[in-house]
Amino acid sequence: MAKTTEQPCTTRRYEPNASIALIGIRGAGKRSLGFIAAAHLRRRFVSEGLYFEKVTGYKKSAFIEKFGQDDFYRRNEEVLQQMLDSHGTGCVLECGMATLTTGARTILRQFAQSHPVIHIVRDFQKISQALSLNGDQKAQLYKADLRHHYCSNFEFFNLEDSSLGDIHDAHVSSDPPNPRILRDVKLDFQRFIDFICHRPGFRDSGPFSLSALPLERRRHSFVTSVKLSTLLENNMPETWQDSGEDAIELVLDLFSEGTYRSISEQISRLKRALKIPIVVSLPKQEGAANLTPEITASTLQYVLRLGIDYLLVNLALDEVVHRTLLADKGPTTIIGDGVFPDPTARGWLDTCRIQLCENAEMIGFDTIRLTQPALERQDNEDVRYFAAHVSRAYSITVIAYNTGRLGRTSRVFNRLLTPIRHCTRASLAFVDEDPEDKITISDATSALFECFEMDSLEFYILGQSVFYSCSPPMHNAAFELYGLRHSFTFREIATFSEILAIANTPTFGGSAISFPFKEDAFRACTAMSPHASIIGSVNTLIPLRLLLNENTASLEEQADNRNNAGKVIGLYGDNSDWYGVYISILNRLSPRNTARLHKTTALVLGAGGSARAVIYALAQLECAEIHVRNRTYGNAVKVADHFNAWCEAENRPSRVSAWNEQQREWPADLELPTIVVNCLPSQASLFDDHDQVAEPLPSALLGNPSGGVAVSISYNPRITPFLQQVMNFRDECGIPWRIVTGVDIVFEQALLQFEQLSGYRAPKATMRQALESATEVRTLH
C-alpha cells in the first residue's frame, strides 16, 4: 500500500438497514454491482452522477466547463454530503469518482463510521487496457484507486472481464447495466452483500441442511489448508471439491509490494470456486522473518475488509492488537490461535492453558484454537478432557488437538475445523509438514466407526418403479469416498405402511421418497423443514430418535446424531426437489435473463406435486410472473392461490396465475416466457387438438428473443419429446434456449439430499461420475 498520511477506515458497525456505498475508479464495475445489490436487497439505487445533475441542473462535465474545476470540487463535495445525509438507510449508493478530493474522502470516512462503504477493485491491467491509458494516466489512476482504501471499510475484488458495464461511466443512465453481466459475478456480489449484511442464504432451511448451521454448531467440520504462494503458482484443481472439507484455510505466506491486491483476488477466486467458508491465517512466526508486528497488524486489518468468514489471530500478539481487531471485525469470526511448540509432559493439564481460555473469553474472542505436538498417546486423552472442561466452564468455543503422528487420534475426535489432507492433491495441503501426519475425512470417519462413535445405517429410495433409480450408486459412491459404512438401496413399495415399517427399524438412516408417496410422507412427519411445509410434500425422510439419555432432544441435537442408530420416535421431512429445479435453472440462465429475473415470466405445465416444487423454486429465484397451465383449471387456480398467499405474506415479488386449458393464446399482457418447466409425463401434452396430438408446446411460446431455459421433470427418456422440440426450435430459429433434463434435476437434488441424510458435504464430482456410469447401464424411468 502506498505511503500516505491517511489512516485506513476500520470501523464496521452499522444498522441492518444502513445504506451501502460503492466507491472505486472508473471501470471497476460500481454501477453494475450497485444495480445487482439494490435488486438483491430490494433497495433504492442512487447514482451520485445523476444525483449531482438533479441537484445542480448540470452534468458534471457541463458544470466544470461553465464554472471551472475549483467550483466543481467544492460543489461536488456539498452534493456528496447531501446525498449521503438524505439517503442514509435503505439505499445502495454509487459514488462515482467523488473521492478524488481530500474533502470528499473525509465525508466518506465519516459515512463509513456507521455504514458499509465498499471499495470495488478489478484487475488494473484490464481496466487500463479497456480505457486505452498511457503510462502517466495509468499511474494517476492507480494512485487514485489506492486512495479509496482509506475511505472504505470493505473491499470486493470484481473478477468480471471487460463485458461488465461501467467502463464508460461518463455516460451514466438510470437504466440497469448492460445485460451481458455475467451470472458468476452477480452471485459473487450477492454472497458478499449477504455476508456483510448478516443475511442467511435460505431463510427456510431446516437444521438438517448444512447451510442452516454455522461450522461451530455442526457435529464435525473439516478444513484444508493452502498457501497464497501455491495458489499464485497453480490453478485451482478440478477435483478439489471432492475432498469434502467444510472450509478452506488460506495461509498468507507472501509479503511484498502488491501482495494485498493478490490476497483480495485469490480470496475472491476461492469463494467462487468452492463456495465454502474461508479461513485466513498468517504463517508461524518462525517461518516468516519479515512478518513484523506492524505488518502483522496491518495485514490482519486488511483481511477483515474482504468479507472472510474466519480469521486466525496469534494469541501471542499484544492485547491492544487483539482488542482493536475484535472491535473492528464486523461479520468475521476471529479465532484466537495458540501454539505450544515445546510442551512439557501432560501439558494439557497445565492450568495456564485454562487461564489462556479465560483471558481470551474476557478479551472478546468467540473461539480459541490450541495445538501442541503430541509427546505420548496420553496427550490425546488429556486434550479431550481439556476441551470438555473448557466447554463446560466457559462460553468460548474451543478447538484443541495434538499435531504430529501421535496426535492423529485427537484430530479424529475434534469437532470444529479439523485439519485434513486433501485426498487427491496432498501436495497442496500443509506443504510445510509431513503429509503422513495428516488424516483424510475417510481416515477420521473410519476411526469413528471403529470405536463405535458412529453406527452403520441403512438408507433407501422408497416408492414404485424405483429399480431404475440412480440415487443408490450416487450415495454409495459418496459413502465410500468419506469412509461412511452405510448402505443405500432401493425398495419397491406397494403401500405407505411398508415405508413406516422400514422407518421404524433402529438402523434406519433415512430415505428418499418417490412417487406416489410424497404427500403421504408429508402427512406422516412429526416435524419438517419450512420448505417442505410450504410445498406440501416430502421427498426426504430422516428418523428422529430417542437418544441415550432418553431425551427426545431438539431438532438440532437430532441432526447432530444423525449417523447413530437407535429407537425411532418420529420422522423429519424435507424437500430437495425444489432445490434441484432452482439450481439447475440458475446455472443455465443467460447473463441477460439472470439480470432480468425480476421482470421474467415463467410457464409451468401441470399443477400436481412436482409443479408445486417447481413454483416454489421459481419464487425463490424471484421470477416476476409464474403462469401455470393445467388440464384441470381449478387445480391450477388452487395452486396459484396457495403460492400467492405465501408470496404476499413473505413480501416476495413473484405473482402466480392460472392459464385456462381452454385458452390457447398466450395472455397479451405478459411477455413470452424465458423459463418453461414441463411437469407432465414425457408423452403428455396440454395442447391436444381434439383427436390429433399436438407438440408438447406451441412453438410460438418459445419466441422470446432472449431465449431461456426449458426444463423437463420427467427423465424417461433423458431427452423427452418436449426437450427435443425445444432443441429443434433452437437449431432452426437461432434463439438461445438451454435445456435441463430430469437427470440434471435428480443430480442436484441428490447433492442436497446427501448432506441432509449424512451431515457431510456432498462430493459433487464423485456423485456425478457415479450418476453417469449408472445411466449408461440402466433404463431410466
PDB file of C-alpha atoms in Angstrom, residues 451-704:
ATOM      1  CA  CYS A 451     -14.656 -47.058  18.148  1.00  0.00           C
ATOM      2  CA  PHE A 452     -18.479 -47.124  17.788  1.00  0.00           C
ATOM      3  CA  GLU A 453     -18.914 -43.356  17.788  1.00  0.00           C
ATOM      4  CA  MET A 454     -20.861 -43.882  14.538  1.00  0.00           C
ATOM      5  CA  ASP A 455     -23.111 -46.768  13.505  1.00  0.00           C
ATOM      6  CA  SER A 456     -23.671 -48.417  10.143  1.00  0.00           C
ATOM      7  CA  LEU A 457     -27.114 -47.405   8.866  1.00  0.00           C
ATOM      8  CA  GLU A 458     -29.406 -48.389   6.011  1.00  0.00           C
ATOM      9  CA  PHE A 459     -30.651 -45.742   3.592  1.00  0.00           C
ATOM     10  CA  TYR A 460     -33.211 -46.264   0.859  1.00  0.00           C
ATOM     11  CA  ILE A 461     -35.132 -44.857  -2.025  1.00  0.00           C
ATOM     12  CA  LEU A 462     -38.719 -45.977  -1.454  1.00  0.00           C
ATOM     13  CA  GLY A 463     -41.560 -45.875  -3.943  1.00  0.00           C
ATOM     14  CA  GLN A 464     -42.923 -47.520  -7.049  1.00  0.00           C
ATOM     15  CA  SER A 465     -40.754 -48.320 -10.081  1.00  0.00           C
ATOM     16  CA  VAL A 466     -37.610 -47.185  -8.239  1.00  0.00           C
ATOM     17  CA  PHE A 467     -35.483 -50.082  -9.503  1.00  0.00           C
ATOM     18  CA  TYR A 468     -34.141 -47.728 -12.193  1.00  0.00           C
ATOM     19  CA  SER A 469     -33.118 -45.039  -9.687  1.00  0.00           C
ATOM     20  CA  CYS A 470     -29.616 -43.589  -9.816  1.00  0.00           C
ATOM     21  CA  SER A 471     -29.762 -42.480  -6.173  1.00  0.00           C
ATOM     22  CA  PRO A 472     -28.162 -45.671  -4.747  1.00  0.00           C
ATOM     23  CA  PRO A 473     -24.963 -45.517  -6.842  1.00  0.00           C
ATOM     24  CA  MET A 474     -24.543 -41.787  -6.176  1.00  0.00           C
ATOM     25  CA  HIS A 475     -24.961 -42.066  -2.407  1.00  0.00           C
ATOM     26  CA  ASN A 476     -22.900 -45.240  -2.126  1.00  0.00           C
ATOM     27  CA  ALA A 477     -20.022 -43.649  -4.040  1.00  0.00           C
ATOM     28  CA  ALA A 478     -20.059 -40.723  -1.626  1.00  0.00           C
ATOM     29  CA  PHE A 479     -20.246 -43.051   1.385  1.00  0.00           C
ATOM     30  CA  GLU A 480     -17.193 -44.919   0.109  1.00  0.00           C
ATOM     31  CA  LEU A 481     -15.196 -41.738  -0.514  1.00  0.00           C
ATOM     32  CA  TYR A 482     -15.802 -40.484   3.030  1.00  0.00           C
ATOM     33  CA  GLY A 483     -15.424 -43.823   4.791  1.00  0.00           C
ATOM     34  CA  LEU A 484     -19.063 -43.872   5.894  1.00  0.00           C
ATOM     35  CA  ARG A 485     -20.051 -47.504   6.476  1.00  0.00           C
ATOM     36  CA  HIS A 486     -23.638 -47.051   5.357  1.00  0.00           C
ATOM     37  CA  SER A 487     -25.620 -48.641   2.543  1.00  0.00           C
ATOM     38  CA  PHE A 488     -28.144 -47.100   0.141  1.00  0.00           C
ATOM     39  CA  THR A 489     -30.551 -49.396  -1.714  1.00  0.00           C
ATOM     40  CA  PHE A 490     -33.905 -49.223  -3.492  1.00  0.00           C
ATOM     41  CA  ARG A 491     -37.074 -50.865  -2.222  1.00  0.00           C
ATOM     42  CA  GLU A 492     -40.245 -51.297  -4.270  1.00  0.00           C
ATOM     43  CA  ILE A 493     -43.215 -50.250  -2.120  1.00  0.00           C
ATOM     44  CA  ALA A 494     -46.888 -51.139  -2.583  1.00  0.00           C
ATOM     45  CA  THR A 495     -48.408 -49.295   0.394  1.00  0.00           C
ATOM     46  CA  PHE A 496     -47.249 -46.449   2.612  1.00  0.00           C
ATOM     47  CA  SER A 497     -47.471 -48.701   5.687  1.00  0.00           C
ATOM     48  CA  GLU A 498     -44.427 -50.551   4.322  1.00  0.00           C
ATOM     49  CA  ILE A 499     -42.463 -47.306   4.437  1.00  0.00           C
ATOM     50  CA  LEU A 500     -43.472 -46.748   8.049  1.00  0.00           C
ATOM     51  CA  ALA A 501     -42.351 -50.275   8.945  1.00  0.00           C
ATOM     52  CA  ILE A 502     -38.913 -49.730   7.349  1.00  0.00           C
ATOM     53  CA  ALA A 503     -38.558 -46.338   9.031  1.00  0.00           C
ATOM     54  CA  ASN A 504     -39.258 -47.851  12.437  1.00  0.00           C
ATOM     55  CA  THR A 505     -36.125 -50.048  12.494  1.00  0.00           C
ATOM     56  CA  PRO A 506     -33.212 -48.980  14.754  1.00  0.00           C
ATOM     57  CA  THR A 507     -30.705 -48.899  11.880  1.00  0.00           C
ATOM     58  CA  PHE A 508     -32.899 -46.851   9.529  1.00  0.00           C
ATOM     59  CA  GLY A 509     -30.774 -43.888   8.457  1.00  0.00           C
ATOM     60  CA  GLY A 510     -33.243 -42.104   6.189  1.00  0.00           C
ATOM     61  CA  SER A 511     -34.751 -42.377   2.752  1.00  0.00           C
ATOM     62  CA  ALA A 512     -35.581 -40.667  -0.466  1.00  0.00           C
ATOM     63  CA  ILE A 513     -39.326 -40.872  -1.124  1.00  0.00           C
ATOM     64  CA  SER A 514     -40.540 -41.331  -4.678  1.00  0.00           C
ATOM     65  CA  PHE A 515     -43.903 -41.421  -6.473  1.00  0.00           C
ATOM     66  CA  PRO A 516     -46.626 -41.841  -5.282  1.00  0.00           C
ATOM     67  CA  PHE A 517     -45.888 -41.440  -1.566  1.00  0.00           C
ATOM     68  CA  LYS A 518     -44.577 -37.876  -1.166  1.00  0.00           C
ATOM     69  CA  GLU A 519     -47.877 -36.486   0.115  1.00  0.00           C
ATOM     70  CA  ASP A 520     -48.371 -39.485   2.442  1.00  0.00           C
ATOM     71  CA  ALA A 521     -44.875 -38.898   3.809  1.00  0.00           C
ATOM     72  CA  PHE A 522     -45.737 -35.243   4.340  1.00  0.00           C
ATOM     73  CA  ARG A 523     -48.728 -36.157   6.487  1.00  0.00           C
ATOM     74  CA  ALA A 524     -46.721 -38.729   8.488  1.00  0.00           C
ATOM     75  CA  CYS A 525     -43.948 -36.371   9.603  1.00  0.00           C
ATOM     76  CA  THR A 526     -43.528 -35.345  13.213  1.00  0.00           C
ATOM     77  CA  ALA A 527     -41.577 -32.276  12.088  1.00  0.00           C
ATOM     78  CA  MET A 528     -40.488 -30.842   8.771  1.00  0.00           C
ATOM     79  CA  SER A 529     -38.495 -28.068   7.159  1.00  0.00           C
ATOM     80  CA  PRO A 530     -40.253 -24.828   6.236  1.00  0.00           C
ATOM     81  CA  HIS A 531     -39.506 -25.661   2.578  1.00  0.00           C
ATOM     82  CA  ALA A 532     -41.496 -28.908   2.805  1.00  0.00           C
ATOM     83  CA  SER A 533     -44.252 -27.224   4.794  1.00  0.00           C
ATOM     84  CA  ILE A 534     -44.790 -24.613   2.092  1.00  0.00           C
ATOM     85  CA  ILE A 535     -44.542 -27.048  -0.839  1.00  0.00           C
ATOM     86  CA  GLY A 536     -46.837 -29.614   0.817  1.00  0.00           C
ATOM     87  CA  SER A 537     -44.825 -32.741   0.030  1.00  0.00           C
ATOM     88  CA  VAL A 538     -41.751 -34.575   1.290  1.00  0.00           C
ATOM     89  CA  ASN A 539     -39.083 -36.428  -0.693  1.00  0.00           C
ATOM     90  CA  THR A 540     -36.657 -36.931   2.215  1.00  0.00           C
ATOM     91  CA  LEU A 541     -37.404 -38.757   5.467  1.00  0.00           C
ATOM     92  CA  ILE A 542     -34.960 -38.634   8.391  1.00  0.00           C
ATOM     93  CA  PRO A 543     -35.510 -40.554  11.646  1.00  0.00           C
ATOM     94  CA  LEU A 544     -35.892 -38.772  14.962  1.00  0.00           C
ATOM     95  CA  ARG A 545     -34.520 -40.943  17.730  1.00  0.00           C
ATOM     96  CA  LEU A 546     -34.753 -41.426  21.448  1.00  0.00           C
ATOM     97  CA  LEU A 547     -31.205 -40.557  22.499  1.00  0.00           C
ATOM     98  CA  LEU A 548     -29.151 -42.442  25.081  1.00  0.00           C
ATOM     99  CA  ASN A 549     -30.296 -40.141  27.886  1.00  0.00           C
ATOM    100  CA  GLU A 550     -33.902 -40.906  26.859  1.00  0.00           C
ATOM    101  CA  ASN A 551     -34.337 -37.304  25.857  1.00  0.00           C
ATOM    102  CA  THR A 552     -36.199 -36.624  22.632  1.00  0.00           C
ATOM    103  CA  ALA A 553     -33.812 -33.679  22.059  1.00  0.00           C
ATOM    104  CA  SER A 554     -34.167 -30.631  19.849  1.00  0.00           C
ATOM    105  CA  LEU A 555     -34.052 -30.956  16.070  1.00  0.00           C
ATOM    106  CA  GLU A 556     -30.550 -29.532  16.105  1.00  0.00           C
ATOM    107  CA  GLU A 557     -29.431 -32.229  18.544  1.00  0.00           C
ATOM    108  CA  GLN A 558     -31.140 -34.832  16.357  1.00  0.00           C
ATOM    109  CA  ALA A 559     -29.183 -33.542  13.370  1.00  0.00           C
ATOM    110  CA  ASP A 560     -26.019 -33.779  15.460  1.00  0.00           C
ATOM    111  CA  ASN A 561     -26.657 -37.501  15.969  1.00  0.00           C
ATOM    112  CA  ARG A 562     -27.877 -38.471  12.511  1.00  0.00           C
ATOM    113  CA  ASN A 563     -25.108 -41.095  11.997  1.00  0.00           C
ATOM    114  CA  ASN A 564     -26.149 -43.070  15.083  1.00  0.00           C
ATOM    115  CA  ALA A 565     -28.623 -45.943  15.360  1.00  0.00           C
ATOM    116  CA  GLY A 566     -31.403 -46.087  17.935  1.00  0.00           C
ATOM    117  CA  LYS A 567     -35.107 -46.247  18.600  1.00  0.00           C
ATOM    118  CA  VAL A 568     -37.124 -44.173  16.122  1.00  0.00           C
ATOM    119  CA  ILE A 569     -39.781 -41.990  17.769  1.00  0.00           C
ATOM    120  CA  GLY A 570     -40.715 -39.753  14.841  1.00  0.00           C
ATOM    121  CA  LEU A 571     -39.880 -38.640  11.319  1.00  0.00           C
ATOM    122  CA  TYR A 572     -38.465 -35.387   9.987  1.00  0.00           C
ATOM    123  CA  GLY A 573     -39.407 -34.440   6.444  1.00  0.00           C
ATOM    124  CA  ASP A 574     -37.701 -32.233   3.921  1.00  0.00           C
ATOM    125  CA  ASN A 575     -37.986 -31.499   0.225  1.00  0.00           C
ATOM    126  CA  SER A 576     -34.948 -31.232  -2.035  1.00  0.00           C
ATOM    127  CA  ASP A 577     -36.915 -31.445  -5.309  1.00  0.00           C
ATOM    128  CA  TRP A 578     -37.366 -27.687  -5.416  1.00  0.00           C
ATOM    129  CA  TYR A 579     -33.637 -27.095  -4.974  1.00  0.00           C
ATOM    130  CA  GLY A 580     -32.807 -29.407  -7.879  1.00  0.00           C
ATOM    131  CA  VAL A 581     -35.024 -27.255 -10.111  1.00  0.00           C
ATOM    132  CA  TYR A 582     -33.789 -23.987  -8.591  1.00  0.00           C
ATOM    133  CA  ILE A 583     -30.061 -24.573  -9.053  1.00  0.00           C
ATOM    134  CA  SER A 584     -30.461 -26.226 -12.466  1.00  0.00           C
ATOM    135  CA  ILE A 585     -32.285 -23.181 -13.828  1.00  0.00           C
ATOM    136  CA  LEU A 586     -29.941 -20.718 -12.159  1.00  0.00           C
ATOM    137  CA  ASN A 587     -26.878 -22.448 -13.606  1.00  0.00           C
ATOM    138  CA  ARG A 588     -28.239 -22.245 -17.151  1.00  0.00           C
ATOM    139  CA  LEU A 589     -29.901 -18.853 -17.316  1.00  0.00           C
ATOM    140  CA  SER A 590     -28.075 -16.482 -19.638  1.00  0.00           C
ATOM    141  CA  PRO A 591     -26.464 -13.425 -18.063  1.00  0.00           C
ATOM    142  CA  ARG A 592     -29.175 -11.267 -19.616  1.00  0.00           C
ATOM    143  CA  ASN A 593     -32.032 -13.338 -18.252  1.00  0.00           C
ATOM    144  CA  THR A 594     -30.340 -13.680 -14.870  1.00  0.00           C
ATOM    145  CA  ALA A 595     -30.165  -9.897 -14.616  1.00  0.00           C
ATOM    146  CA  ARG A 596     -33.848  -9.652 -15.580  1.00  0.00           C
ATOM    147  CA  LEU A 597     -35.369 -12.256 -13.265  1.00  0.00           C
ATOM    148  CA  HIS A 598     -37.344  -9.512 -11.540  1.00  0.00           C
ATOM    149  CA  LYS A 599     -39.091  -8.965 -14.907  1.00  0.00           C
ATOM    150  CA  THR A 600     -39.125 -12.570 -16.169  1.00  0.00           C
ATOM    151  CA  THR A 601     -42.166 -14.695 -16.986  1.00  0.00           C
ATOM    152  CA  ALA A 602     -42.144 -18.464 -16.419  1.00  0.00           C
ATOM    153  CA  LEU A 603     -44.562 -21.098 -17.712  1.00  0.00           C
ATOM    154  CA  VAL A 604     -45.271 -24.260 -15.690  1.00  0.00           C
ATOM    155  CA  LEU A 605     -47.084 -27.132 -17.395  1.00  0.00           C
ATOM    156  CA  GLY A 606     -49.033 -29.111 -14.817  1.00  0.00           C
ATOM    157  CA  ALA A 607     -50.290 -28.380 -11.300  1.00  0.00           C
ATOM    158  CA  GLY A 608     -49.539 -31.576  -9.384  1.00  0.00           C
ATOM    159  CA  GLY A 609     -46.967 -32.323  -6.696  1.00  0.00           C
ATOM    160  CA  SER A 610     -43.962 -31.754  -8.948  1.00  0.00           C
ATOM    161  CA  ALA A 611     -45.388 -28.442 -10.114  1.00  0.00           C
ATOM    162  CA  ARG A 612     -45.648 -27.215  -6.522  1.00  0.00           C
ATOM    163  CA  ALA A 613     -41.910 -27.772  -6.006  1.00  0.00           C
ATOM    164  CA  VAL A 614     -41.228 -26.050  -9.343  1.00  0.00           C
ATOM    165  CA  ILE A 615     -43.344 -22.993  -8.474  1.00  0.00           C
ATOM    166  CA  TYR A 616     -41.594 -22.750  -5.119  1.00  0.00           C
ATOM    167  CA  ALA A 617     -38.213 -22.853  -6.893  1.00  0.00           C
ATOM    168  CA  LEU A 618     -39.276 -20.109  -9.301  1.00  0.00           C
ATOM    169  CA  ALA A 619     -40.459 -17.968  -6.385  1.00  0.00           C
ATOM    170  CA  GLN A 620     -37.079 -18.485  -4.682  1.00  0.00           C
ATOM    171  CA  LEU A 621     -35.496 -17.227  -7.929  1.00  0.00           C
ATOM    172  CA  GLU A 622     -37.806 -14.203  -7.560  1.00  0.00           C
ATOM    173  CA  CYS A 623     -39.242 -14.742 -11.024  1.00  0.00           C
ATOM    174  CA  ALA A 624     -41.787 -11.966 -11.571  1.00  0.00           C
ATOM    175  CA  GLU A 625     -44.640 -13.827 -13.287  1.00  0.00           C
ATOM    176  CA  ILE A 626     -45.295 -17.557 -12.917  1.00  0.00           C
ATOM    177  CA  HIS A 627     -48.018 -18.827 -15.250  1.00  0.00           C
ATOM    178  CA  VAL A 628     -49.495 -22.287 -14.547  1.00  0.00           C
ATOM    179  CA  ARG A 629     -51.320 -24.272 -17.235  1.00  0.00           C
ATOM    180  CA  ASN A 630     -53.165 -27.428 -16.248  1.00  0.00           C
ATOM    181  CA  ARG A 631     -55.831 -29.608 -17.782  1.00  0.00           C
ATOM    182  CA  THR A 632     -57.971 -29.138 -14.660  1.00  0.00           C
ATOM    183  CA  TYR A 633     -58.167 -25.371 -14.358  1.00  0.00           C
ATOM    184  CA  GLY A 634     -59.443 -25.492 -10.772  1.00  0.00           C
ATOM    185  CA  ASN A 635     -56.273 -27.234  -9.619  1.00  0.00           C
ATOM    186  CA  ALA A 636     -54.135 -24.566 -11.269  1.00  0.00           C
ATOM    187  CA  VAL A 637     -56.150 -21.859  -9.514  1.00  0.00           C
ATOM    188  CA  LYS A 638     -55.786 -23.657  -6.187  1.00  0.00           C
ATOM    189  CA  VAL A 639     -52.006 -23.895  -6.559  1.00  0.00           C
ATOM    190  CA  ALA A 640     -51.758 -20.259  -7.667  1.00  0.00           C
ATOM    191  CA  ASP A 641     -53.795 -19.073  -4.687  1.00  0.00           C
ATOM    192  CA  HIS A 642     -51.625 -21.082  -2.291  1.00  0.00           C
ATOM    193  CA  PHE A 643     -48.349 -19.603  -3.509  1.00  0.00           C
ATOM    194  CA  ASN A 644     -49.708 -16.073  -3.943  1.00  0.00           C
ATOM    195  CA  ALA A 645     -50.733 -16.105  -0.285  1.00  0.00           C
ATOM    196  CA  TRP A 646     -47.246 -17.247   0.694  1.00  0.00           C
ATOM    197  CA  CYS A 647     -45.501 -14.683  -1.533  1.00  0.00           C
ATOM    198  CA  GLU A 648     -47.644 -11.903  -0.115  1.00  0.00           C
ATOM    199  CA  ALA A 649     -47.017 -12.985   3.483  1.00  0.00           C
ATOM    200  CA  GLU A 650     -43.252 -13.200   2.840  1.00  0.00           C
ATOM    201  CA  ASN A 651     -43.160  -9.967   0.814  1.00  0.00           C
ATOM    202  CA  ARG A 652     -41.819 -11.839  -2.203  1.00  0.00           C
ATOM    203  CA  PRO A 653     -42.102 -10.206  -5.634  1.00  0.00           C
ATOM    204  CA  SER A 654     -43.434 -13.237  -7.557  1.00  0.00           C
ATOM    205  CA  ARG A 655     -47.025 -13.494  -8.771  1.00  0.00           C
ATOM    206  CA  VAL A 656     -48.613 -16.831  -9.754  1.00  0.00           C
ATOM    207  CA  SER A 657     -51.559 -17.022 -12.165  1.00  0.00           C
ATOM    208  CA  ALA A 658     -53.555 -19.862 -13.746  1.00  0.00           C
ATOM    209  CA  TRP A 659     -53.885 -20.247 -17.526  1.00  0.00           C
ATOM    210  CA  ASN A 660     -57.122 -21.907 -18.541  1.00  0.00           C
ATOM    211  CA  GLU A 661     -56.537 -25.051 -20.601  1.00  0.00           C
ATOM    212  CA  GLN A 662     -59.325 -23.937 -22.950  1.00  0.00           C
ATOM    213  CA  GLN A 663     -57.415 -20.737 -23.758  1.00  0.00           C
ATOM    214  CA  ARG A 664     -54.761 -21.476 -26.395  1.00  0.00           C
ATOM    215  CA  GLU A 665     -53.381 -17.963 -26.885  1.00  0.00           C
ATOM    216  CA  TRP A 666     -50.697 -16.605 -24.603  1.00  0.00           C
ATOM    217  CA  PRO A 667     -52.000 -13.687 -22.481  1.00  0.00           C
ATOM    218  CA  ALA A 668     -51.393 -10.441 -24.319  1.00  0.00           C
ATOM    219  CA  ASP A 669     -50.273  -8.566 -21.186  1.00  0.00           C
ATOM    220  CA  LEU A 670     -47.376 -10.936 -20.494  1.00  0.00           C
ATOM    221  CA  GLU A 671     -44.051 -11.143 -22.294  1.00  0.00           C
ATOM    222  CA  LEU A 672     -43.220 -14.557 -23.699  1.00  0.00           C
ATOM    223  CA  PRO A 673     -41.666 -16.877 -21.131  1.00  0.00           C
ATOM    224  CA  THR A 674     -37.936 -17.259 -20.634  1.00  0.00           C
ATOM    225  CA  ILE A 675     -38.384 -20.260 -18.340  1.00  0.00           C
ATOM    226  CA  VAL A 676     -40.620 -23.204 -19.305  1.00  0.00           C
ATOM    227  CA  VAL A 677     -40.939 -26.212 -16.999  1.00  0.00           C
ATOM    228  CA  ASN A 678     -42.814 -29.319 -18.108  1.00  0.00           C
ATOM    229  CA  CYS A 679     -44.064 -31.310 -15.103  1.00  0.00           C
ATOM    230  CA  LEU A 680     -46.116 -33.754 -17.212  1.00  0.00           C
ATOM    231  CA  PRO A 681     -45.265 -37.344 -18.160  1.00  0.00           C
ATOM    232  CA  SER A 682     -42.913 -37.395 -21.141  1.00  0.00           C
ATOM    233  CA  GLN A 683     -45.560 -38.213 -23.781  1.00  0.00           C
ATOM    234  CA  ALA A 684     -48.318 -35.936 -22.426  1.00  0.00           C
ATOM    235  CA  SER A 685     -49.403 -32.572 -23.822  1.00  0.00           C
ATOM    236  CA  LEU A 686     -51.761 -29.855 -22.628  1.00  0.00           C
ATOM    237  CA  PHE A 687     -52.200 -28.618 -26.190  1.00  0.00           C
ATOM    238  CA  ASP A 688     -54.072 -31.540 -27.755  1.00  0.00           C
ATOM    239  CA  ASP A 689     -56.244 -30.633 -30.730  1.00  0.00           C
ATOM    240  CA  HIS A 690     -59.246 -32.960 -30.404  1.00  0.00           C
ATOM    241  CA  ASP A 691     -58.062 -36.395 -31.612  1.00  0.00           C
ATOM    242  CA  GLN A 692     -54.825 -35.057 -33.063  1.00  0.00           C
ATOM    243  CA  VAL A 693     -51.875 -34.960 -30.655  1.00  0.00           C
ATOM    244  CA  ALA A 694     -50.041 -31.666 -30.874  1.00  0.00           C
ATOM    245  CA  GLU A 695     -46.471 -30.878 -29.963  1.00  0.00           C
ATOM    246  CA  PRO A 696     -45.777 -30.657 -26.209  1.00  0.00           C
ATOM    247  CA  LEU A 697     -45.734 -26.871 -26.542  1.00  0.00           C
ATOM    248  CA  PRO A 698     -46.789 -24.433 -29.291  1.00  0.00           C
ATOM    249  CA  SER A 699     -43.504 -23.243 -30.781  1.00  0.00           C
ATOM    250  CA  ALA A 700     -44.713 -19.635 -30.678  1.00  0.00           C
ATOM    251  CA  LEU A 701     -44.285 -19.737 -26.903  1.00  0.00           C
ATOM    252  CA  LEU A 702     -40.539 -20.194 -27.416  1.00  0.00           C
ATOM    253  CA  GLY A 703     -40.243 -16.972 -29.368  1.00  0.00           C
ATOM    254  CA  ASN A 704     -38.742 -14.685 -26.725  1.00  0.00           C
TER     255      ASN A 704
END
